[in-house]
Amino acid sequence: DISPGKFETVRGMGRGFGYNRNEADADLASATTLIRLLVDVVSKNGNLLLNVGPLADGTVPTAQADRLRAIGAWLGVNGEAIFATRPWTRAEGLTADGTPVRFTQSADATTTYAIVTGALPPGAVSIAGIGVLPAEVRLLGGAAPLGASLVGADLRIEVPTGLADAAAYVFALRW
């Protein structure tokens, strides 16, 4: 649920908050898991504090640095849906095939971000219960507006071909 007040979720990348030389790469949350956690927390009016456990000399272990770089690369394309946003009227939704969707909204309420946290189907994706056809729909990182229509209350969005795999795909719905 959307929290009426701001909150903070705090977690480490692995099982603890300090460097643990016995923790292998497989013991750390994947970049995909961490990106999806960030999206989930922000959609509910929260902030994510992600702990990094440095080595004794202050350097960040490679496995943790790799995850931070992946999160940064995703934010480089999709940060508009995270930074300076607010919760939308609801935090969660689903696509027609059951893939989770999280929602945020720009501070000026002119754009809602539908963040699909899984693979997009070829051809088109339908986001359940949007109810209104936006004036424009675009995929963050893409230049051209996308075709969209309403099927009942569901928003059907044409999916571009040749998309790279991503932890989450962000559709900007401009009202």
PDB file of N, CA and C in Angstrom, residues 12-13 18 59 67 73 82-83 97 116 153 158-159 164 166 175:
ATOM      1  N   GLY A  12      21.046  -4.516   3.069  1.00  0.00           N
ATOM      2  CA  GLY A  12      22.343  -4.741   2.469  1.00  0.00           C
ATOM      3  C   GLY A  12      22.180  -5.493   1.162  1.00  0.00           C
ATOM      4  N   MET A  13      23.253  -5.593   0.418  1.00  0.00           N
ATOM      5  CA  MET A  13      23.201  -6.359  -0.827  1.00  0.00           C
ATOM      6  C   MET A  13      23.218  -7.860  -0.553  1.00  0.00           C
ATOM      7  N   GLY A  18      28.069  -5.468   6.685  1.00  0.00           N
ATOM      8  CA  GLY A  18      29.504  -5.274   6.536  1.00  0.00           C
ATOM      9  C   GLY A  18      30.048  -6.234   5.502  1.00  0.00           C
ATOM     10  N   THR A  59      37.788   0.148  -0.332  1.00  0.00           N
ATOM     11  CA  THR A  59      37.310  -0.130  -1.689  1.00  0.00           C
ATOM     12  C   THR A  59      36.036  -0.968  -1.639  1.00  0.00           C
ATOM     13  N   ARG A  67      26.898  -4.404  -9.194  1.00  0.00           N
ATOM     14  CA  ARG A  67      25.470  -4.169  -8.982  1.00  0.00           C
ATOM     15  C   ARG A  67      25.154  -2.670  -8.947  1.00  0.00           C
ATOM     16  N   ALA A  73      23.144   2.367 -14.397  1.00  0.00           N
ATOM     17  CA  ALA A  73      22.833   2.323 -15.832  1.00  0.00           C
ATOM     18  C   ALA A  73      21.318   2.314 -16.041  1.00  0.00           C
ATOM     19  N   ILE A  82      11.774   7.718 -11.201  1.00  0.00           N
ATOM     20  CA  ILE A  82      12.152   7.491  -9.802  1.00  0.00           C
ATOM     21  C   ILE A  82      12.419   8.805  -9.075  1.00  0.00           C
ATOM     22  N   PHE A  83      13.295   9.638  -9.644  1.00  0.00           N
ATOM     23  CA  PHE A  83      13.715  10.860  -8.973  1.00  0.00           C
ATOM     24  C   PHE A  83      12.609  11.911  -8.990  1.00  0.00           C
ATOM     25  N   ASP A  97      -0.854 -10.515 -18.755  1.00  0.00           N
ATOM     26  CA  ASP A  97      -0.259 -11.836 -18.535  1.00  0.00           C
ATOM     27  C   ASP A  97       0.251 -12.026 -17.106  1.00  0.00           C
ATOM     28  N   VAL A 116       6.940  -1.802 -15.675  1.00  0.00           N
ATOM     29  CA  VAL A 116       6.687  -3.238 -15.816  1.00  0.00           C
ATOM     30  C   VAL A 116       7.936  -3.969 -15.348  1.00  0.00           C
ATOM     31  N   ALA A 153     -11.099  -1.199 -19.721  1.00  0.00           N
ATOM     32  CA  ALA A 153     -10.343  -0.287 -18.852  1.00  0.00           C
ATOM     33  C   ALA A 153      -8.843  -0.509 -18.951  1.00  0.00           C
ATOM     34  N   GLU A 158       1.607  -0.672 -27.803  1.00  0.00           N
ATOM     35  CA  GLU A 158       2.425  -1.352 -28.807  1.00  0.00           C
ATOM     36  C   GLU A 158       3.870  -1.375 -28.316  1.00  0.00           C
ATOM     37  N   VAL A 159       4.476  -2.555 -28.305  1.00  0.00           N
ATOM     38  CA  VAL A 159       5.843  -2.731 -27.808  1.00  0.00           C
ATOM     39  C   VAL A 159       6.812  -2.700 -28.985  1.00  0.00           C
ATOM     40  N   ALA A 164      16.325  -4.524 -25.642  1.00  0.00           N
ATOM     41  CA  ALA A 164      17.303  -5.248 -24.831  1.00  0.00           C
ATOM     42  C   ALA A 164      16.625  -5.720 -23.549  1.00  0.00           C
ATOM     43  N   ALA A 166      15.910  -6.018 -19.751  1.00  0.00           N
ATOM     44  CA  ALA A 166      16.039  -5.037 -18.679  1.00  0.00           C
ATOM     45  C   ALA A 166      15.340  -5.568 -17.432  1.00  0.00           C
ATOM     46  N   TRP A 175      -0.574  12.894 -19.665  1.00  0.00           N
ATOM     47  CA  TRP A 175      -2.013  13.185 -19.655  1.00  0.00           C
ATOM     48  C   TRP A 175      -2.329  14.470 -20.316  1.00  0.00           C
TER      49      TRP A 175
END
